[in-house]
CSV table of C-alpha atoms in Angstrom, one decimal:
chain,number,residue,atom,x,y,z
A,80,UNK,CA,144.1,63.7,113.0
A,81,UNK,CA,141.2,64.9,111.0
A,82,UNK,CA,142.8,67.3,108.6
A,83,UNK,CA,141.6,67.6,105.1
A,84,UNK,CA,144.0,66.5,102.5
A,85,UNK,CA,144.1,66.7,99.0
A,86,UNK,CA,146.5,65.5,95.8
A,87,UNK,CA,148.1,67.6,93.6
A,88,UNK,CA,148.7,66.9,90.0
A,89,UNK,CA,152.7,66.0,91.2
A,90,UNK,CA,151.2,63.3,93.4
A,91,UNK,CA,151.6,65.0,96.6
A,92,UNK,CA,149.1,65.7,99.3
A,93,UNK,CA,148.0,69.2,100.7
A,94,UNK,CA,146.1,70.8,103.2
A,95,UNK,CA,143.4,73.4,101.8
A,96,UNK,CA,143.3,76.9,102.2
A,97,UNK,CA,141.6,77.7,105.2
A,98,UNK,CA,140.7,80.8,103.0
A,99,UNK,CA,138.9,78.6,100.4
A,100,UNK,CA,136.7,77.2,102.8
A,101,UNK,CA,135.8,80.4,104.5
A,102,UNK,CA,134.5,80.9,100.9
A,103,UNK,CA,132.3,78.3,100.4
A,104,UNK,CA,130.5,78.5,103.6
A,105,UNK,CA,128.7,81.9,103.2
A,106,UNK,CA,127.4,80.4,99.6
A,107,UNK,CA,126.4,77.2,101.5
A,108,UNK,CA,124.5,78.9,104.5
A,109,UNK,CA,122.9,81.3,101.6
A,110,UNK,CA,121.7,78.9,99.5
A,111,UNK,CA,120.0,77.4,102.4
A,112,UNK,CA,118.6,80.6,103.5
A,113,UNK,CA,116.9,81.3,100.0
A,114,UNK,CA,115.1,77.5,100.3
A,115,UNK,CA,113.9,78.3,103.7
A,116,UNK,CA,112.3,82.3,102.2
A,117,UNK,CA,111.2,80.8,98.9
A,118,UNK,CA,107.4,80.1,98.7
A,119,UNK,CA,106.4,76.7,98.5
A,120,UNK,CA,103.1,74.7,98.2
A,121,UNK,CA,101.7,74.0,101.6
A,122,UNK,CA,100.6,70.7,102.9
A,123,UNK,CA,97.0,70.6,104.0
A,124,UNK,CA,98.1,68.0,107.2
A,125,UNK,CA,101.1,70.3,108.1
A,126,UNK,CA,98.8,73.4,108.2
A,127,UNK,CA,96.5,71.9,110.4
A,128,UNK,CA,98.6,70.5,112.7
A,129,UNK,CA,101.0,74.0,113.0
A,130,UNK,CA,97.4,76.0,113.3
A,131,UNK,CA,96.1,73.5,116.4
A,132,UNK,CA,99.2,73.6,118.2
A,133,UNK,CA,99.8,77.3,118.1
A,134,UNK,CA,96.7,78.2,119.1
A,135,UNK,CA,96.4,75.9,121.5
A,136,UNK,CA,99.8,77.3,122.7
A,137,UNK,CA,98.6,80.7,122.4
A,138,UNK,CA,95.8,79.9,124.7
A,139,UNK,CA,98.1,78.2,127.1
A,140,UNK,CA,100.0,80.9,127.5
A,141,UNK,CA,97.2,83.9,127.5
A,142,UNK,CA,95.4,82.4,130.5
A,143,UNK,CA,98.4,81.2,132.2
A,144,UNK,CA,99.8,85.0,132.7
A,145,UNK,CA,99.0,86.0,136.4
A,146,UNK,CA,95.4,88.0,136.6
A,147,UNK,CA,96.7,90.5,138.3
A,148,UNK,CA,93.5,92.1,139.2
A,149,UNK,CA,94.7,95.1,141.2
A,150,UNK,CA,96.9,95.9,138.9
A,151,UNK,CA,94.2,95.3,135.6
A,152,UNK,CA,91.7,97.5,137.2
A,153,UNK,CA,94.0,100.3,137.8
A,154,UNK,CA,95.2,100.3,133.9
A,155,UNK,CA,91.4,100.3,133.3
A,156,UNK,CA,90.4,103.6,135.1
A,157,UNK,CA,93.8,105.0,133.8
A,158,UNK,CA,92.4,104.4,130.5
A,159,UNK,CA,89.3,105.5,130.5
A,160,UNK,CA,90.5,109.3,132.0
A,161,UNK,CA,92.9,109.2,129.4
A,162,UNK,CA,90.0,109.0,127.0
A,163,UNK,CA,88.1,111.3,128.6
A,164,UNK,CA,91.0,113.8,128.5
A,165,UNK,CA,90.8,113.3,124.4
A,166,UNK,CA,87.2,114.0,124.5
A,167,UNK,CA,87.0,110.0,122.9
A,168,UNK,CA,85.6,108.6,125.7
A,169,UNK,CA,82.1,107.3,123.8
A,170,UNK,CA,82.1,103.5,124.7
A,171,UNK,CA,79.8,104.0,127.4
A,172,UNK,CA,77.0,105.8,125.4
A,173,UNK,CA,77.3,102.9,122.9
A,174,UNK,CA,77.2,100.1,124.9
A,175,UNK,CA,73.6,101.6,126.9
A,176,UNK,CA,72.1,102.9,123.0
A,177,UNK,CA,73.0,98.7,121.8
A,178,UNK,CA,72.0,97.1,124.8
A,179,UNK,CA,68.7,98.9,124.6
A,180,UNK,CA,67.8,96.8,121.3
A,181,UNK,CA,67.5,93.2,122.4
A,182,UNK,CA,68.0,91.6,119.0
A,183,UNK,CA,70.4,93.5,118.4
A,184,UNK,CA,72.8,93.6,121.2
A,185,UNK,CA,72.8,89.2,121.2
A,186,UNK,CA,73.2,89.4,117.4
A,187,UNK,CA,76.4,91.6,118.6
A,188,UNK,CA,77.1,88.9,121.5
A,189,UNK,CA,76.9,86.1,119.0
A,190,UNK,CA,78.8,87.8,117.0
A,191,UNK,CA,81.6,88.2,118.7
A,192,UNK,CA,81.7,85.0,119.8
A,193,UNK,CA,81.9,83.0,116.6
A,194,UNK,CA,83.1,85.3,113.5
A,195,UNK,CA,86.3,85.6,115.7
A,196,UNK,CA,86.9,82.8,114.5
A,197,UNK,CA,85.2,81.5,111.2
A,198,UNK,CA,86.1,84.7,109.1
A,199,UNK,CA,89.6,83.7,110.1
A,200,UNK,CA,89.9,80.0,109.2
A,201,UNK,CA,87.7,81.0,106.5
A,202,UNK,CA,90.3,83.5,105.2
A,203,UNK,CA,92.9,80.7,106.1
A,204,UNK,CA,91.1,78.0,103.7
A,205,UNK,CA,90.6,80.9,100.9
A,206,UNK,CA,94.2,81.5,100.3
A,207,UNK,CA,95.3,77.4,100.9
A,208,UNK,CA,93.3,76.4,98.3
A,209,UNK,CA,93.3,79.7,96.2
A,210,UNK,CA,96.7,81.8,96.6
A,211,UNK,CA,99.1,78.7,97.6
A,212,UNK,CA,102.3,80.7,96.7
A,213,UNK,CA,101.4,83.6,99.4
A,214,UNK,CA,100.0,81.4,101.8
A,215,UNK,CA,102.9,81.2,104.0
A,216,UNK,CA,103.6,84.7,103.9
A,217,UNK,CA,100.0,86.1,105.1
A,218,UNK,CA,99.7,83.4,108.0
A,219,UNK,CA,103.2,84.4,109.5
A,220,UNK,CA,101.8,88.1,109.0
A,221,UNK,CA,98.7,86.1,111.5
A,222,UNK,CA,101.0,84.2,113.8
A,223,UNK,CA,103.7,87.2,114.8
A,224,UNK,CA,100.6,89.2,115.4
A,225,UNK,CA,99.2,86.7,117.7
A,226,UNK,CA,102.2,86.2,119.1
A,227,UNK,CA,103.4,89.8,120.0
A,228,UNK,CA,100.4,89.8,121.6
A,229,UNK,CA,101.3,87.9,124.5
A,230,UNK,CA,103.2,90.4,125.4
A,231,UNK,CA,101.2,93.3,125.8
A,232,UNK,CA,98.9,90.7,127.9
A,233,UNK,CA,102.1,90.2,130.2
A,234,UNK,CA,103.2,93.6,130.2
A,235,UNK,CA,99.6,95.5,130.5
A,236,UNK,CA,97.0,93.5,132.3
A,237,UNK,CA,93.7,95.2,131.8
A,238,UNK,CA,90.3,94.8,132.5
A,239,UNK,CA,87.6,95.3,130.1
A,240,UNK,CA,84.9,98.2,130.4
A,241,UNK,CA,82.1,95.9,132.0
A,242,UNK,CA,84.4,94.1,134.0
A,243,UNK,CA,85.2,98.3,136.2
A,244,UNK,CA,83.8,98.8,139.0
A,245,UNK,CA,82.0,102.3,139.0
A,246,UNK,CA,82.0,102.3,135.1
A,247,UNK,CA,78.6,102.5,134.3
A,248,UNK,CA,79.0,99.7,131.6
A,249,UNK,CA,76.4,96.7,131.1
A,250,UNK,CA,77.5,93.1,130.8
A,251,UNK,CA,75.4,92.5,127.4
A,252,UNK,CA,76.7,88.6,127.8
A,253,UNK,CA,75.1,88.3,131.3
A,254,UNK,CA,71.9,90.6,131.1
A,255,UNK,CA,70.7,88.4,128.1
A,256,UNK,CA,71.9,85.0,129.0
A,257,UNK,CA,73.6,84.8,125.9
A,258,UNK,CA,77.4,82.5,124.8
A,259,UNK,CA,79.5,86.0,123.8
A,260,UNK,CA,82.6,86.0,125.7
A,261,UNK,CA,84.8,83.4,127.5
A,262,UNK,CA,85.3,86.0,130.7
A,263,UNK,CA,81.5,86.3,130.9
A,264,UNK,CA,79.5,84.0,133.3
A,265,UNK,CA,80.2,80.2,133.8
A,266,UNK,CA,83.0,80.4,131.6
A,267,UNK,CA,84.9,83.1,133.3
A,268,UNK,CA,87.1,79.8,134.9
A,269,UNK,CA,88.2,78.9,131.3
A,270,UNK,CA,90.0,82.2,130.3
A,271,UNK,CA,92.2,85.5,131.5
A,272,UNK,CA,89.8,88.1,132.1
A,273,UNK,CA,92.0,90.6,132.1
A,274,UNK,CA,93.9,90.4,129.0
A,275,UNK,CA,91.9,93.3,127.1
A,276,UNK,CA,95.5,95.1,125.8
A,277,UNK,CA,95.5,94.5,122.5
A,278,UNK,CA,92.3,93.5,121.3
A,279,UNK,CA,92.8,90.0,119.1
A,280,UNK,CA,89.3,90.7,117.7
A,281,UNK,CA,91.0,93.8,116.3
A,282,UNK,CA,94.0,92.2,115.1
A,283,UNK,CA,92.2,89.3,113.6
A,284,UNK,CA,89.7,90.8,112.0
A,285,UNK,CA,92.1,93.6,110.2
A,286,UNK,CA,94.1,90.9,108.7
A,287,UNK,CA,91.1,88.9,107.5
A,288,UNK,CA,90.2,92.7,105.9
A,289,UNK,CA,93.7,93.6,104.6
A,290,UNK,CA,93.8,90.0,102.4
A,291,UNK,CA,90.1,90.1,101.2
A,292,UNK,CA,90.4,93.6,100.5
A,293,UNK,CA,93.7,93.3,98.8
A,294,UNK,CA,93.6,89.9,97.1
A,295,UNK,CA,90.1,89.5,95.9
A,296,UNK,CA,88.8,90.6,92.7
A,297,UNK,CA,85.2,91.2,93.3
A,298,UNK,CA,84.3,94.6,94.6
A,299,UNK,CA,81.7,93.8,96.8
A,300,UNK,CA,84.3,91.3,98.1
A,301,UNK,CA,86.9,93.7,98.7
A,302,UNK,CA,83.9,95.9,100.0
A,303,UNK,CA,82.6,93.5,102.3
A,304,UNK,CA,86.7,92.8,103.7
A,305,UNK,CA,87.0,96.3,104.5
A,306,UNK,CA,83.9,96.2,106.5
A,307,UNK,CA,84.4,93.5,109.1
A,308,UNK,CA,87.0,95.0,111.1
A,309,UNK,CA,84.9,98.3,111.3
A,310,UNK,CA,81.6,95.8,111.9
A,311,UNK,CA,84.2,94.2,114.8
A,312,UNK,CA,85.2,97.4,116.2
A,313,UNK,CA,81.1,98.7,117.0
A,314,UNK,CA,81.3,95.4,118.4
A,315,UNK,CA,83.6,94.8,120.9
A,316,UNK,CA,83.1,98.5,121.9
A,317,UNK,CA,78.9,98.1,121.9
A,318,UNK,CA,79.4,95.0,124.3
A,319,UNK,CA,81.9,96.5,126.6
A,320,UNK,CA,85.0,94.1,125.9
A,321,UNK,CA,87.0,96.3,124.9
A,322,UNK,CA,88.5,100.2,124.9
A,323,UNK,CA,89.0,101.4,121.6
A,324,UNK,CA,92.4,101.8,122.6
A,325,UNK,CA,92.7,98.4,122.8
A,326,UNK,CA,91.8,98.2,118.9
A,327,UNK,CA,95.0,100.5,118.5
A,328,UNK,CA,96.8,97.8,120.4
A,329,UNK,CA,95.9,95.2,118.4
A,330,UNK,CA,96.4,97.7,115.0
A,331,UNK,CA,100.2,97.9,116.1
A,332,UNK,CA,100.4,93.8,116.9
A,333,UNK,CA,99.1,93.6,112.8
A,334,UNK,CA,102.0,96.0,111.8
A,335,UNK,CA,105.1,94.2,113.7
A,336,UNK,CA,103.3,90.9,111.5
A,337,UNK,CA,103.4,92.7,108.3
A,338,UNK,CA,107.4,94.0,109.2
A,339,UNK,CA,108.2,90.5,109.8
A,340,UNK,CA,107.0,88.7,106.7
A,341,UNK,CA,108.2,91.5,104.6
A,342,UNK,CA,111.6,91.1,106.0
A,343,UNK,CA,111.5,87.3,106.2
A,344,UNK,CA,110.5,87.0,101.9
A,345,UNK,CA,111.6,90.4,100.8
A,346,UNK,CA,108.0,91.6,99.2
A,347,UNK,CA,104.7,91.9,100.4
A,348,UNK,CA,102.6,88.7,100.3
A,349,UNK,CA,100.5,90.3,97.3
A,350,UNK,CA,103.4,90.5,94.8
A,351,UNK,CA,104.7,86.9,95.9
A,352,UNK,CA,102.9,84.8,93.1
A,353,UNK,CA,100.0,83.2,93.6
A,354,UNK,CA,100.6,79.5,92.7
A,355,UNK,CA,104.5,77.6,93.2
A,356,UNK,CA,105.0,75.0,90.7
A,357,UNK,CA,105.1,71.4,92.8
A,358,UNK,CA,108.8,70.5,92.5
A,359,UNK,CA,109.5,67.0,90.5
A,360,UNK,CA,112.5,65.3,88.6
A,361,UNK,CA,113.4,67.1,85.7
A,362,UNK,CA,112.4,65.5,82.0
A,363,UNK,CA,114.6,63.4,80.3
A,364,UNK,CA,115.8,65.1,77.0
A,365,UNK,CA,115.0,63.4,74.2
A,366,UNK,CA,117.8,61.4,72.5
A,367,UNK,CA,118.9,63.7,69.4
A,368,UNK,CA,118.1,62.2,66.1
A,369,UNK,CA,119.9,62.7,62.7
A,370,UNK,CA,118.1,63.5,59.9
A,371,UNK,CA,116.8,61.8,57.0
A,372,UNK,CA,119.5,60.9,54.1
A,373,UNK,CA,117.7,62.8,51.8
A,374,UNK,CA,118.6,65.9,53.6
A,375,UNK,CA,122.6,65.3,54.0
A,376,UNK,CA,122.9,62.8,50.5
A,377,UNK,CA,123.8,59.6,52.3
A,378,UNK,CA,122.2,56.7,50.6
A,379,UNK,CA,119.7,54.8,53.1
A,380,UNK,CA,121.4,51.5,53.3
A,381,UNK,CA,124.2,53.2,55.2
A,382,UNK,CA,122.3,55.4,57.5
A,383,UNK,CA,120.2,52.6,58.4
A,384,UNK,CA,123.4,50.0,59.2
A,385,UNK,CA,124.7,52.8,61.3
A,386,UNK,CA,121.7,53.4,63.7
A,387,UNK,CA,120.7,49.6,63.5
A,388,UNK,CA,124.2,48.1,64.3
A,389,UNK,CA,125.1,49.1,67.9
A,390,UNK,CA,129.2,49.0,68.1
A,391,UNK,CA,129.3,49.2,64.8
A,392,UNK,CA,131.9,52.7,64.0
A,393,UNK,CA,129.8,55.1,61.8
A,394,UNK,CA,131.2,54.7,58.3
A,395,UNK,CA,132.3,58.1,56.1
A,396,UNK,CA,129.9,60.1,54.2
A,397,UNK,CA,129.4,58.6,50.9
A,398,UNK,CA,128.0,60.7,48.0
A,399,UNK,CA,124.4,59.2,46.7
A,400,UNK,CA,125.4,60.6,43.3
A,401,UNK,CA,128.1,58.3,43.0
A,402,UNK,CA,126.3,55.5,44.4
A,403,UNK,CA,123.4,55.6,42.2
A,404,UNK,CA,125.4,56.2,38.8
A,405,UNK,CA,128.1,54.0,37.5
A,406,UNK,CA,131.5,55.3,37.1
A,407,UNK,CA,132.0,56.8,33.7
A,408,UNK,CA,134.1,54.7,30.9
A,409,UNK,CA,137.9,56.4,30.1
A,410,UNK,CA,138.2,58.4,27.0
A,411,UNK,CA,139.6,56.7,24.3
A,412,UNK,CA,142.8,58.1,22.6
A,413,UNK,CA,141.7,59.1,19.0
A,414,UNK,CA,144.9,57.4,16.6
A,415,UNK,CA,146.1,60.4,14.9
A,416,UNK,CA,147.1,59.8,11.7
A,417,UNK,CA,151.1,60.5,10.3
């Protein structure tokens, strides 16, 4: 019951080839593959929706991986010898040589507070409304480096520099009563403290550099790309949220993004092109029309009857010669005389 039958030109019914159908499935589930990697226009409600959940997700899931304090601080301290066994251990000197310039060590707070995340639904808004056709490719390069993130936050708690206990670092955030990071102060409550490994502000920022940089025209454009995730690095360093290691971290997170949308739409999101046509019914072609009489020697009376008449059968080709002349009078048989 539920077999597949089909009629043969003698009338008789017959099962297909199991082999056939084996055949069109691979076409079928390609087909559907090259929809779903095609770039397409996005839709501003869709975008905002997808971007609020997943961060809100993201979020969800960042603070609800255990503390793990004991376990944070130890990766610290490991850390920082590390560093000091590279001879790279400089965070320390920078965070005392900015925090000893009020204005700017809370421009620096402020900072990394807020371009977190402006620049990057800046960047977001630039390519929706300006590069449409690579849109989807640069904020999947965004999302698996958010996501792969959570990993390293599960895997490798760790606590910031001004969060160790005989580290020497300042709190810039609570010294100067300033809004600069959600594991400072009153709002330590609202977010894991101890997810340092990688930094986001890293990852974040590079990607807002990599698209400016590379999709921009203006120099001072590209210019000023390249120089926020440097400006972000003296920054989270200067206020003693991070380990520059933890910039490596988050340097590796941006990579795994890049791999995955360059395997997911087979290019780089800079040679996809920049718009997508919007898809629509396809035009009507226009009905074929003969041409005039003159040009094929039909007189006009019939080519009009023939495209005025519907039913009527096209008559023959008549020749507009003979129409227009009358038909010449037979020779006469001269009487030849005997």
């Amino acid at each position: 019951m539920g077999d597949v039958t089909a009629r043969t030109p003698e009338g008789r019914t017959a099962t297909p080839s199991p082999i056939e159908e084996a055949e069109d499935r691979p076409a079928v589930r390609h087909t559907l593959l090259a929809r779903l990697r095609a770039p397409r226009r996005p839709r501003l409600w869709f975008e905002i929706l997808l971007i609020a959940a997943s961060y809100w997700t993201y979020s969800l899931i960042r603070n609800a991986v255990p503390e793990q304090r004991g376990e944070a601080m130890r990766n610290a301290d490991w850390i920082w010898d590390w560093e000091h066994r590279l001879g790279l251990a400089f965070e320390r000197s920078v965070n005392h040589a900015v925090d000893s310039v009020d204005w700017l060590v809370v421009g620096m707070n402020y900072y990394y507070a807020t371009l977190h995340f402006i620049v990057t639904i800046g960047v977001l808004v630039w390519l929706y409304r300006w590069h449409p056709g690579r849109y989807a490719a640069v904020r999947l390069i965004l999302f698996a480096t958010t996501g792969v993130a959570l990993l390293g936050y599960y895997l490798f708690p760790l606590a910031p520099p001004r969060l160790m206990t005989g580290g020497g670092f300042i709190d810039t955030v609570v010294l100067h009563h300033t809004w600069g990071s959600m594991a400072s102060g009153n709002l330590a409550d609202m977010s894991n403290q101890y997810a340092a490994m990688p930094s986001m502000h890293i990852g974040w920022s590079l990607w807002c550099g990599v698209t400016i940089a590379v999709l921009a025209r203006p120099v001072w454009v590209k210019t000023l790309g390249l120089l926020y995730p440097v400006a972000t690095l003296v920054v989270i360093v200067a206020t003693a949220n991070h380990f520059w290691l933890d910039a490596v971290g988050g340097t590796l997170c941006l990579s795994f993004g890049f791999t995955l949308s360059y395997a997911w739409y087979g290019a780089l999101a800079h040679r996809l092109p920049k718009r997508v046509a919007v898809a629509g019914p396809e035009p009507t072609p226009e009905p074929t029309r003969e041409p005039e009489p003159a040009a094929t020697g039909r007189s006009t009376a019939v080519w009009e009857r023939s495209h005025t008449e519907p039913g009527r059968p096209a008559p023959q080709p008549v020749d507009a010669e003979a129409v227009s002349s009358p038909p010449a009078a037979p020779a006469r048989a001269e009487r030849v005389q005997p």
